[in-house]
CSV table of C-alpha atoms and ligand atoms in Angstrom, one decimal:
chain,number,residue,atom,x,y,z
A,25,UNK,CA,-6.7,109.9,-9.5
A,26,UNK,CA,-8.3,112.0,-7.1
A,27,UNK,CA,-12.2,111.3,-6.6
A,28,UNK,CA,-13.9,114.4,-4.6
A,29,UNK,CA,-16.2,112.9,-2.1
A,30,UNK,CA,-17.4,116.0,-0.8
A,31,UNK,CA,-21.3,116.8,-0.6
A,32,UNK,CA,-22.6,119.1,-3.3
A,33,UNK,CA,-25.9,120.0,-1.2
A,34,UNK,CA,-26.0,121.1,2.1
A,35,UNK,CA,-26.8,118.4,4.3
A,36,UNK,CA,-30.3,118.7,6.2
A,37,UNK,CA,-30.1,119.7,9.9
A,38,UNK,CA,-31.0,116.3,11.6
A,39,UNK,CA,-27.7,115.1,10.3
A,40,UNK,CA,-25.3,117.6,11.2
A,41,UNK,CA,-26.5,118.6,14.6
A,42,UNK,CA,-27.1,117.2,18.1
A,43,UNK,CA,-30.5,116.8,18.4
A,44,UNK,CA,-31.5,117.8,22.2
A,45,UNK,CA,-29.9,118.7,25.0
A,46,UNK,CA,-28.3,115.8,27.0
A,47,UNK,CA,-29.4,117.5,30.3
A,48,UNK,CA,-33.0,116.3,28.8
A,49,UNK,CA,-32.2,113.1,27.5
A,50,UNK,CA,-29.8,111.6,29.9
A,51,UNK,CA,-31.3,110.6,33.4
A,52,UNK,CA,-27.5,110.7,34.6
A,53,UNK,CA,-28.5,114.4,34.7
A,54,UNK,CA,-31.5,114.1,36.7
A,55,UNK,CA,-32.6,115.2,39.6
A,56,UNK,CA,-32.2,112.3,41.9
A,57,UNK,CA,-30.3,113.2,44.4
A,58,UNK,CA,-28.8,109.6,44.6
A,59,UNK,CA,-28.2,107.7,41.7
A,60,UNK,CA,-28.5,104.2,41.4
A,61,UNK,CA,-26.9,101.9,38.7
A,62,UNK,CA,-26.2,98.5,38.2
A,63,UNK,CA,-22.4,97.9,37.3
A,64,UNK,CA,-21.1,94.7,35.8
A,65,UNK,CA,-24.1,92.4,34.3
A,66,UNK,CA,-22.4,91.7,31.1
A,67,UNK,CA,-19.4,90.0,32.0
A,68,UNK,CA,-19.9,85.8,33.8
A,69,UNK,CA,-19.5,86.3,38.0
A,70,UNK,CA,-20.5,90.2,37.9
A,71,UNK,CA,-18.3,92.1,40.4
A,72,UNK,CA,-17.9,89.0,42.7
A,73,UNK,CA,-15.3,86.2,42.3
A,74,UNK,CA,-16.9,83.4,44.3
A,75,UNK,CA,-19.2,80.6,43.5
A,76,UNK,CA,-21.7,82.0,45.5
A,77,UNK,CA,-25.0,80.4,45.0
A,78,UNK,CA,-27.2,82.8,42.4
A,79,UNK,CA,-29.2,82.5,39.0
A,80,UNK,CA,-27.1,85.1,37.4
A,81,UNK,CA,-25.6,84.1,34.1
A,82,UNK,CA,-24.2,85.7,30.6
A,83,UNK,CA,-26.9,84.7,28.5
A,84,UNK,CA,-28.6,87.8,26.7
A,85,UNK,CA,-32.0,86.6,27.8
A,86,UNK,CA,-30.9,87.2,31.1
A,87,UNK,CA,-28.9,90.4,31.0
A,88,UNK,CA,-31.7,91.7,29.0
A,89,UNK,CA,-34.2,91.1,32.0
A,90,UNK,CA,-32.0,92.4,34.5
A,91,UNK,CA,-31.6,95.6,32.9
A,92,UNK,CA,-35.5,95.9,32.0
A,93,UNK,CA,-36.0,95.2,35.5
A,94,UNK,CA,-33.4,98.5,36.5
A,95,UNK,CA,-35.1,100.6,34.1
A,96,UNK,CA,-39.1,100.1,35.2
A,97,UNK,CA,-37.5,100.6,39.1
A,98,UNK,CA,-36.2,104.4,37.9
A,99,UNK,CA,-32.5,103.2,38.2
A,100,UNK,CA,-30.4,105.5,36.2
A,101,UNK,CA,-27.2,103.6,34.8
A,102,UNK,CA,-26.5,100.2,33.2
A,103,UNK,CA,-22.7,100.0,33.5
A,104,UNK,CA,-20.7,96.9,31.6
A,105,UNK,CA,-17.3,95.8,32.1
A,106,UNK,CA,-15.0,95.8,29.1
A,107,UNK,CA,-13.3,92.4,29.0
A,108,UNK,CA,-11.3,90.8,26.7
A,109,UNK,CA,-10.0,87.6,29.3
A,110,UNK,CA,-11.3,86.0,32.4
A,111,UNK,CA,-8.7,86.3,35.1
A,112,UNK,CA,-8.3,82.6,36.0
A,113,UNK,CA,-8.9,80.3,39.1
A,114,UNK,CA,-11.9,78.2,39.0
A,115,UNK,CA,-14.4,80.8,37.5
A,116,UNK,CA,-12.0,82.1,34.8
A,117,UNK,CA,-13.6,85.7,36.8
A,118,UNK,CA,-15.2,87.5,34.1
A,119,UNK,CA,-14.0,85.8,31.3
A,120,UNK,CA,-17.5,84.9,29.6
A,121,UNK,CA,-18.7,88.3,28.5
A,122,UNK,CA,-20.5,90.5,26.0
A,123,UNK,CA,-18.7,93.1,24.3
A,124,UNK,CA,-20.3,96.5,25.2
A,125,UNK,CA,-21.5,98.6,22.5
A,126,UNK,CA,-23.0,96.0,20.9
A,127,UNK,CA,-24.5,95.2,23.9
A,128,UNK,CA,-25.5,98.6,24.9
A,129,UNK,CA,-27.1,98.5,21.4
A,130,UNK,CA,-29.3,95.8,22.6
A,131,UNK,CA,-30.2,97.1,25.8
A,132,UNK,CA,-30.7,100.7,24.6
A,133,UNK,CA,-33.8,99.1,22.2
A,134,UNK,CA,-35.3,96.9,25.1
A,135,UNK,CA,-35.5,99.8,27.5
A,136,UNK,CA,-37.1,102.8,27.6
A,137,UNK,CA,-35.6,105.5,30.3
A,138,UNK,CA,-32.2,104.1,31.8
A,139,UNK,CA,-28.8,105.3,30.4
A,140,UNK,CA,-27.0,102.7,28.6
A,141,UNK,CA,-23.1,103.0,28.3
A,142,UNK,CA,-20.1,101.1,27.0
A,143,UNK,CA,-17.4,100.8,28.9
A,144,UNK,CA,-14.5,101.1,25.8
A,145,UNK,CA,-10.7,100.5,26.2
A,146,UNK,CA,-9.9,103.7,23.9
A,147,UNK,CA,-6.9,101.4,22.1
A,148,UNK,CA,-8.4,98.6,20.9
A,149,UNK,CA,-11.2,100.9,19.0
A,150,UNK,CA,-10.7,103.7,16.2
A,151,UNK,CA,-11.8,106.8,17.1
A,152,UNK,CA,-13.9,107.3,13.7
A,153,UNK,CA,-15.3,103.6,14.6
A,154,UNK,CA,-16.3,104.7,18.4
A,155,UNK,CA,-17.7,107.9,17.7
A,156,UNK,CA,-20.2,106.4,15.0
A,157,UNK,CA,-21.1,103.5,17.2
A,158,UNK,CA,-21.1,105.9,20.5
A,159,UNK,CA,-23.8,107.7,17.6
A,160,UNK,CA,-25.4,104.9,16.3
A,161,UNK,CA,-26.5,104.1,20.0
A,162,UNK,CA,-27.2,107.5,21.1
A,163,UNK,CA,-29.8,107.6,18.5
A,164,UNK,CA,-31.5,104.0,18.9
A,165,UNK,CA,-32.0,105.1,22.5
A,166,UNK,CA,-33.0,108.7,22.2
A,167,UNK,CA,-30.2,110.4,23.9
A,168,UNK,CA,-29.5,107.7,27.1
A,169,UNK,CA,-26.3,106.7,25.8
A,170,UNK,CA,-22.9,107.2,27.9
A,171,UNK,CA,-19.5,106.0,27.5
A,172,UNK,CA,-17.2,104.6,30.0
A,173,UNK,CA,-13.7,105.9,29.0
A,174,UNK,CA,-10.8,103.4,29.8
A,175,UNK,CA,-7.0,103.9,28.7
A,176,UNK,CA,-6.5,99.8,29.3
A,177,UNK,CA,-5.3,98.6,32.6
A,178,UNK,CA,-5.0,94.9,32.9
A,179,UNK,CA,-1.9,94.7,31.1
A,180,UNK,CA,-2.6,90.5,30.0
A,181,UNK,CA,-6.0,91.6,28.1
A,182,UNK,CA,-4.4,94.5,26.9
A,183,UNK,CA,-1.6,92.3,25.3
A,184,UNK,CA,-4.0,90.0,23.4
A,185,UNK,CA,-3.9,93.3,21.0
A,186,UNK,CA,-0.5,94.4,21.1
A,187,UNK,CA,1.8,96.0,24.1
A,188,UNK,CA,0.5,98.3,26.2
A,189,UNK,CA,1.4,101.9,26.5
A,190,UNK,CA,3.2,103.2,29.7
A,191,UNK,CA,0.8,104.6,32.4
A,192,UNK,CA,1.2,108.4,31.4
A,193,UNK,CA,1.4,107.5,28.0
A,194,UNK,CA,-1.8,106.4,28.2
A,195,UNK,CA,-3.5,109.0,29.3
A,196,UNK,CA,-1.9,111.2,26.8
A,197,UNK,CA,-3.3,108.4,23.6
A,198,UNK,CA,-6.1,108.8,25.7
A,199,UNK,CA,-6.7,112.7,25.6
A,200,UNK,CA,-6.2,112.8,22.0
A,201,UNK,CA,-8.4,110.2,21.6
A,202,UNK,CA,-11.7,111.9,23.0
A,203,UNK,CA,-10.4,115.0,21.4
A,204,UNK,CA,-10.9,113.2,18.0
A,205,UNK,CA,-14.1,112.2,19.1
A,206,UNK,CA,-15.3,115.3,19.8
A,207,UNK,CA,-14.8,116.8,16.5
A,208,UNK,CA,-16.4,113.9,14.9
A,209,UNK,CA,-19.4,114.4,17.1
A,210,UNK,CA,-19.2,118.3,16.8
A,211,UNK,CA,-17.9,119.3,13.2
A,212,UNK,CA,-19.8,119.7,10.4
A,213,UNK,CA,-18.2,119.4,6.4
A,214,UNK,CA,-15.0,118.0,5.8
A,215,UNK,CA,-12.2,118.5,8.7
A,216,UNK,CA,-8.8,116.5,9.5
A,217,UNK,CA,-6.9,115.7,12.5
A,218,UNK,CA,-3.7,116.0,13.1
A,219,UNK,CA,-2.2,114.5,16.5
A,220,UNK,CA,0.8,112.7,17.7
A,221,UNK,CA,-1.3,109.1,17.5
A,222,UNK,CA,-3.7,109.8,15.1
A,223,UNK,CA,-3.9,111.3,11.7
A,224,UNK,CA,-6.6,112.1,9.3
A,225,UNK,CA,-7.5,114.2,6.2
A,226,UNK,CA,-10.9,114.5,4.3
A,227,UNK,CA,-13.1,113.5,7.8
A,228,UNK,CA,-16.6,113.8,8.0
A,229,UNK,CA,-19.4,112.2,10.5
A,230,UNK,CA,-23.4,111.9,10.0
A,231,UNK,CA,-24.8,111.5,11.7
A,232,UNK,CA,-23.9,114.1,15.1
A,233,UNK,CA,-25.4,112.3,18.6
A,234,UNK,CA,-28.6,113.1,19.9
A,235,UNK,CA,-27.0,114.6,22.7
A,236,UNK,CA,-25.7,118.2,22.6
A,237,UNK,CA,-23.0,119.2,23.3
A,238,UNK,CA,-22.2,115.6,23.5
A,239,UNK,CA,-23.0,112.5,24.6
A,240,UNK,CA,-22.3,111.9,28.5
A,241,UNK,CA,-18.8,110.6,29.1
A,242,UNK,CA,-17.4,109.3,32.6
A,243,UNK,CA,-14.2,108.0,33.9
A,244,UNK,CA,-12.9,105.8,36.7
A,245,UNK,CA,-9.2,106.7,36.4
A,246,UNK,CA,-8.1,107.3,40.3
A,247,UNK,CA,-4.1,108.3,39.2
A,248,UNK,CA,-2.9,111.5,39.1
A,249,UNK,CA,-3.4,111.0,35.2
A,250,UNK,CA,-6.2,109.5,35.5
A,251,UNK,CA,-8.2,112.8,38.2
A,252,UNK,CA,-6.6,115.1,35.6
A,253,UNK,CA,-8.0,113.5,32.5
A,254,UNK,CA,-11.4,113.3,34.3
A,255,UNK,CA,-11.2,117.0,35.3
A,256,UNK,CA,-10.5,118.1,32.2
A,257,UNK,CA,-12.8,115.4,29.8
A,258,UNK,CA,-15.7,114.1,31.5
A,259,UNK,CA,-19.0,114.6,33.5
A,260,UNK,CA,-18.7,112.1,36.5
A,261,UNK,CA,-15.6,110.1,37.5
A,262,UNK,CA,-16.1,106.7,39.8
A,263,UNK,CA,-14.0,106.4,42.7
A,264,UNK,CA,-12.3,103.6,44.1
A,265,UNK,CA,-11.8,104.4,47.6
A,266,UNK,CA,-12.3,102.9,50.9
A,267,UNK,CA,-13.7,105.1,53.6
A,268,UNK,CA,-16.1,107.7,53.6
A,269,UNK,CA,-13.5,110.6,54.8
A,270,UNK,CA,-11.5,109.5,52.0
A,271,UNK,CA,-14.3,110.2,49.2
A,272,UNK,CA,-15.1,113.4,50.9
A,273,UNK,CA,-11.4,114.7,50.4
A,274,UNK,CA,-11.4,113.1,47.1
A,275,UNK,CA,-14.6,114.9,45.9
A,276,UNK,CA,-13.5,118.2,46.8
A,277,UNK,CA,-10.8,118.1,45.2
A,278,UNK,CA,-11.7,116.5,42.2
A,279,UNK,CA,-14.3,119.3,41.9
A,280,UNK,CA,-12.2,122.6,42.2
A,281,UNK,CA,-9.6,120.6,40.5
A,282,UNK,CA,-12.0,120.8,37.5
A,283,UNK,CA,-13.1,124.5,38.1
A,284,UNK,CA,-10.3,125.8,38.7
A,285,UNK,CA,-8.3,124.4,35.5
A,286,UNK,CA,-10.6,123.9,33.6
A,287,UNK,CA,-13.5,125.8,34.1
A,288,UNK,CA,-15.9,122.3,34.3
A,289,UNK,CA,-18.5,120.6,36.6
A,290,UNK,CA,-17.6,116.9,37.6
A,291,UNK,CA,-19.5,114.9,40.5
A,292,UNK,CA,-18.2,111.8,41.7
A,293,UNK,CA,-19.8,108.2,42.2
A,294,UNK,CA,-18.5,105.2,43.6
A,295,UNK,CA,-19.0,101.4,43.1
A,296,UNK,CA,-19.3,98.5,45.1
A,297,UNK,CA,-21.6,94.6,46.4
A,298,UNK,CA,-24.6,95.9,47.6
A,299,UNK,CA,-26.1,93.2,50.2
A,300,UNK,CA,-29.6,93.5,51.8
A,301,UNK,CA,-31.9,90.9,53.8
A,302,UNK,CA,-34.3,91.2,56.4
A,303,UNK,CA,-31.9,91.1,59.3
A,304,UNK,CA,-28.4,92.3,59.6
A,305,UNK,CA,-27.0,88.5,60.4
A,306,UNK,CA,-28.4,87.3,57.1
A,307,UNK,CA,-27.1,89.9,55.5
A,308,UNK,CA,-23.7,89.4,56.7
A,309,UNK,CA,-24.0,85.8,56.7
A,310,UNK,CA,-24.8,86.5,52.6
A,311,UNK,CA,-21.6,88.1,52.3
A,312,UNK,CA,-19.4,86.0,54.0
A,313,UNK,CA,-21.0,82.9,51.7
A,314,UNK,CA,-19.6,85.3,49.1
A,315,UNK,CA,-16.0,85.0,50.8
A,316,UNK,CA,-16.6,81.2,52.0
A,317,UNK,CA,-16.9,80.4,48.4
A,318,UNK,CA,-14.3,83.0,46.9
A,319,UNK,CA,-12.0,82.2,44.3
A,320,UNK,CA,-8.8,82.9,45.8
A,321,UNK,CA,-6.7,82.2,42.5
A,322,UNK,CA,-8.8,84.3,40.4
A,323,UNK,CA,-8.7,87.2,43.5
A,324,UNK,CA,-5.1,86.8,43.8
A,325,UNK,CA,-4.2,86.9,39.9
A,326,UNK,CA,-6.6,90.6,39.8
A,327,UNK,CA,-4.8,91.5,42.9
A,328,UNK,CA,-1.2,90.9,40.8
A,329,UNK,CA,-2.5,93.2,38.4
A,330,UNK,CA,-3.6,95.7,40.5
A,331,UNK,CA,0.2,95.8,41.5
A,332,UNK,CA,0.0,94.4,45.4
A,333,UNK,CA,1.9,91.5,44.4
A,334,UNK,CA,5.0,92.6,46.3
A,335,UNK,CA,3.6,92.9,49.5
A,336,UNK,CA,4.1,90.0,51.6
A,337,UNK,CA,0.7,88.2,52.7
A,338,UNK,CA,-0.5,89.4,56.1
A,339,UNK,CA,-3.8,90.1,57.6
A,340,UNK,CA,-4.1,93.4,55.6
A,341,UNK,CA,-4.2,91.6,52.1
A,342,UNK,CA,-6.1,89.1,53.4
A,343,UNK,CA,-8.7,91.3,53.9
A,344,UNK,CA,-8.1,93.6,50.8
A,345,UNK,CA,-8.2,90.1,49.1
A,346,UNK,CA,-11.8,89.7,50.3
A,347,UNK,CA,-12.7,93.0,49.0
A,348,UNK,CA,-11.7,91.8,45.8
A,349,UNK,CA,-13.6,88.5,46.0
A,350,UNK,CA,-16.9,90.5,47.2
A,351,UNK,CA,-17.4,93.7,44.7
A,352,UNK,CA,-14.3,94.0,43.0
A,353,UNK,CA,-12.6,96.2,45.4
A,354,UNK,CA,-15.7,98.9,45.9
A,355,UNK,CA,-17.4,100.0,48.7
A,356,UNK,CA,-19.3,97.1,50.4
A,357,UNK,CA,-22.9,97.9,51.5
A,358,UNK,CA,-24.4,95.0,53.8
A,359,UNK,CA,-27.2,95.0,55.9
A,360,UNK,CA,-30.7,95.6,56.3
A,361,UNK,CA,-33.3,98.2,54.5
A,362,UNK,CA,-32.9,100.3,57.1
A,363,UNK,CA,-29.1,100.2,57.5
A,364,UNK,CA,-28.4,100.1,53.5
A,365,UNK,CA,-30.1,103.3,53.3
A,366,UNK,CA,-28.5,104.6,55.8
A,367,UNK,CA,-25.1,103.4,54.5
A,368,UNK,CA,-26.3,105.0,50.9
A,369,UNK,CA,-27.3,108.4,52.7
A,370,UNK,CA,-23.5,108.7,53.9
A,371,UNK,CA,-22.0,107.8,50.8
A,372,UNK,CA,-24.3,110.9,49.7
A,373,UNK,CA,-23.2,113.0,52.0
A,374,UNK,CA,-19.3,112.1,51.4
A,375,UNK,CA,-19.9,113.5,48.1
A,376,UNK,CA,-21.3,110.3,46.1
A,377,UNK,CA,-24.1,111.6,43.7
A,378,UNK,CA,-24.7,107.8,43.1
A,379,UNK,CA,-23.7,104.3,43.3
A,380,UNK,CA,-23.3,101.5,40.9
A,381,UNK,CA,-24.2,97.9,42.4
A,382,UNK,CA,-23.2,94.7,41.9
A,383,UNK,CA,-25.4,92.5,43.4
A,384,UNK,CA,-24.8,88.3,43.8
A,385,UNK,CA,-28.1,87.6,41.9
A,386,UNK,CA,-28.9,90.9,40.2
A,387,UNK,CA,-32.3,89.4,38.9
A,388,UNK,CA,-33.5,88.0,42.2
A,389,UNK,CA,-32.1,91.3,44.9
A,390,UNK,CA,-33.9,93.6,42.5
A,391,UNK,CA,-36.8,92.4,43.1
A,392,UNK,CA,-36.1,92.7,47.0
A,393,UNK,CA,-34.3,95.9,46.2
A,394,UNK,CA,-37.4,97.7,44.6
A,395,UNK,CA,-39.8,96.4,46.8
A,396,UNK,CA,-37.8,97.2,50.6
A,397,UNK,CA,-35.4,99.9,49.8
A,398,UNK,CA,-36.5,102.0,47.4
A,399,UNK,CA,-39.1,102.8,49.4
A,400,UNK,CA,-37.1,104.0,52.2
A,401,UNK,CA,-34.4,105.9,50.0
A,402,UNK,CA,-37.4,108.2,49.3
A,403,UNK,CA,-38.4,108.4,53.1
A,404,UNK,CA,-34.7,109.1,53.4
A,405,UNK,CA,-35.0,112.4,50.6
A,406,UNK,CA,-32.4,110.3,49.0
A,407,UNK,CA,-34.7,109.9,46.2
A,408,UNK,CA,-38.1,110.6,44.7
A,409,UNK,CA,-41.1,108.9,43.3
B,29,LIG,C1,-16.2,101.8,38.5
B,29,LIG,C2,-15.0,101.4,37.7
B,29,LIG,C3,-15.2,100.8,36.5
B,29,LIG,C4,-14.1,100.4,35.7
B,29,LIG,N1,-14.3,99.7,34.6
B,29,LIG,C5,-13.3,99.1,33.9
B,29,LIG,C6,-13.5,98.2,32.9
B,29,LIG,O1,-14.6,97.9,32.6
B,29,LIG,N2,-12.4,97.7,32.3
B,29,LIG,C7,-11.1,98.0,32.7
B,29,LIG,O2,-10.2,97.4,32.1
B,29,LIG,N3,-10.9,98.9,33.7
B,29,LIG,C8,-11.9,99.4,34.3
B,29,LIG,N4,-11.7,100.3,35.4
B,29,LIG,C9,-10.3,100.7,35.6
B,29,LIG,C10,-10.2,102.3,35.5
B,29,LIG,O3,-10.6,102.8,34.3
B,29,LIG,C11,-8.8,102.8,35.8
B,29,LIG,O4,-7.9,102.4,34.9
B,29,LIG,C12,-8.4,102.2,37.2
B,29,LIG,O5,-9.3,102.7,38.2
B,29,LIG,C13,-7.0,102.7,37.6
B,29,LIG,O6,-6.9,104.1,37.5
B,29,LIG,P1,-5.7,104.8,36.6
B,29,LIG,O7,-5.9,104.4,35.2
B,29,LIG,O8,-5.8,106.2,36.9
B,29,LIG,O9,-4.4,104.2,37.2
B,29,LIG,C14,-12.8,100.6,36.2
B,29,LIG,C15,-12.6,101.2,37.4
B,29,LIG,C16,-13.7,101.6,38.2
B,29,LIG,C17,-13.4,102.2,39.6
């Protein structure tokens, strides 16, 4: 028996299309001329693996008040991590976490102008299920929403669903993926999808996102898969590199990459512990408490997984190791005021439009954050009131 689902009355225009322009609605588009996010305050440990001293913990009061905090200070982005499994060692690093649509959900009602995104390993979810949830939280928070798009990389959370694909593999499930998405989000009436992964007849979605022509998507794939599929898909990709000369190259041509193949804009961010106190020896001396109280085991099992484990241990990984322990790898930015801003203004001028921080205390450095370097970023034309 066949049952025809299929409206009999046109459906009314705040259903079938986008509602504003995202260029309006998402501040990832604004003017600043760098952005500032906070990356990582779903997930227990943030981006540092190290029993630290700090307040910060996974409790929703907490992460709620954090990102409340971000948003009346102008910041721009409230970046989760998707995590399925802690890595280990004596923190279990990351392992107690919030899943991040739902939590995006939460955040996108308790503030009013910071974009909110989930950070979503495209296997584990449904396109028809992420679109309508990517939806869902475009509308509850007026067009802020933006979505984090990862093809799965930690191959022992990946395999608590099934086994992971092959690198390029991924990227190709990956591609068809936000394709899907797209015609969710875009078409109106009944449509279907055909694809190698994916196959659908009879689809329909209502309602579209606020944002037109869609909601903002980024990207932090640093392959050769990974730059194409940001060239070709998304509206900022986050770099994981560790000198400034580096992200200079690396911006450039990610950018004509995108223009010339595919006819797009992209800008480039990066990621990384932000440190600041009143005087460049605290500041280190905060950072190296990070190191001093590092979880090696947990640093060492990411590092495994990031595929260094065949190189023998020498000074180098020693050091990368520590980069681990103190912002996941990123960018570290340590010192005073004076010299973060200045640190901040070259990442700007190596072709970072903005910089998502994880912080030892988020809470307790906002405050510090908002009250001695904000300030100064707008001295520095780095930013505006
Ligand atoms: C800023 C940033 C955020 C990321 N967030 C996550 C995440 O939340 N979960 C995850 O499994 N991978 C995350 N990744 C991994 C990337 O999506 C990507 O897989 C990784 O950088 C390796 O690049 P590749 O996939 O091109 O090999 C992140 C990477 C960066 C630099």
């Amino acid at each position: 028996m066949s049952i025809d689902f299929h409206p009999t009355a046109p459906r009314p225009v705040e259903e079938t299309e986008p509602l504003r322009d995202s260029r309006e609605t998402n501040p990832m588009f604004n003017d600043q001329k760098m952005k500032l996010g906070l990356f990582g305050t779903n997930c227990s440990y943030g981006l540092v693996m190290s029993h630290a001293p700090s307040t910060y913990e996974v409790t929703w009061a907490h992460t709620k008040e954090i990102a409340q905090r971000a948003d009346a200070l102008g910041f721009e982005a409230l970046v989760p991590i998707a995590r399925w499994k802690g890595f280990g060692g004596t923190t279990n690093f990351n392992g107690n976490c919030f899943e991040t649509y739902t939590w995006a959900a939460g955040l996108a009602e308790a503030t009013e102008n910071i974009a909110i995104f989930a950070t979503s390993h495209l296997p584990t979810v449904h396109p028809i299920v992420a679109a309508k949830m990517a939806t869902t939280i475009d509308r509850i928070s007026g067009g802020r929403f933006g979505l984090n798009l990862v093809m799965g990389w930690v191959t022992p959370e990946l395999a608590m669903f099934g086994e992971q694909r092959q690198q390029e593999d991924r990227y190709a499930f990956g591609q068809e993926w936000i394709d899907y998405v797209l015609q969710l989000w875009g078409e109106k009436g009944s449509f279907e999808h055909h694809g190698t992964y994916f196959d659908g007849v009879n689809l329909e979605s209502y309602p579209k996102p606020v944002q037109a022509p869609r909601p903002l998507l980024i990207n932090a794939g640093n392959s050769k898969s990974g730059i194409d599929f940001s060239a070709r898909n998304v509206d900022i990709n986050f770099a994981s590199l560790d000198t400034l000369e580096n992200m200079a190259t690396y911006t450039k041509s990610l950018r004509t990459k995108a223009r010339d193949e595919y006819d797009r804009d992209i800008s480039t961010m990066t990621y990384g512990l932000v440190v600041v106190r009143d005087t460049e020896k605290e500041a280190k001396q905060a950072f190296q408490s990070v190191i001093d109280h590092g979880d090696w085991d947990a640093a060492g099992n990411v590092m495994k997984i990031a595929g260094m484990e065949s190189q023998s241990f020498n000074e180098q990984i020693k050091q990368f190791q520590e980069r681990f322990i103190a912002g996941w790898a990123g960018y570290p930015v340590v010192g005073t005021p004076e010299q973060v801003v200045e640190e901040l203004g070259r990442l700007n001028d190596a072709g970072m439009d903005g910089m998502i921080m994880g912080l030892v205390d988020y809470n307790e450095e906002m405050k510090y954050f908002g009250e001695k370097v904000m300030p100064l970023m707008v001295q520095a034309g780095l930013r505006h009131e």
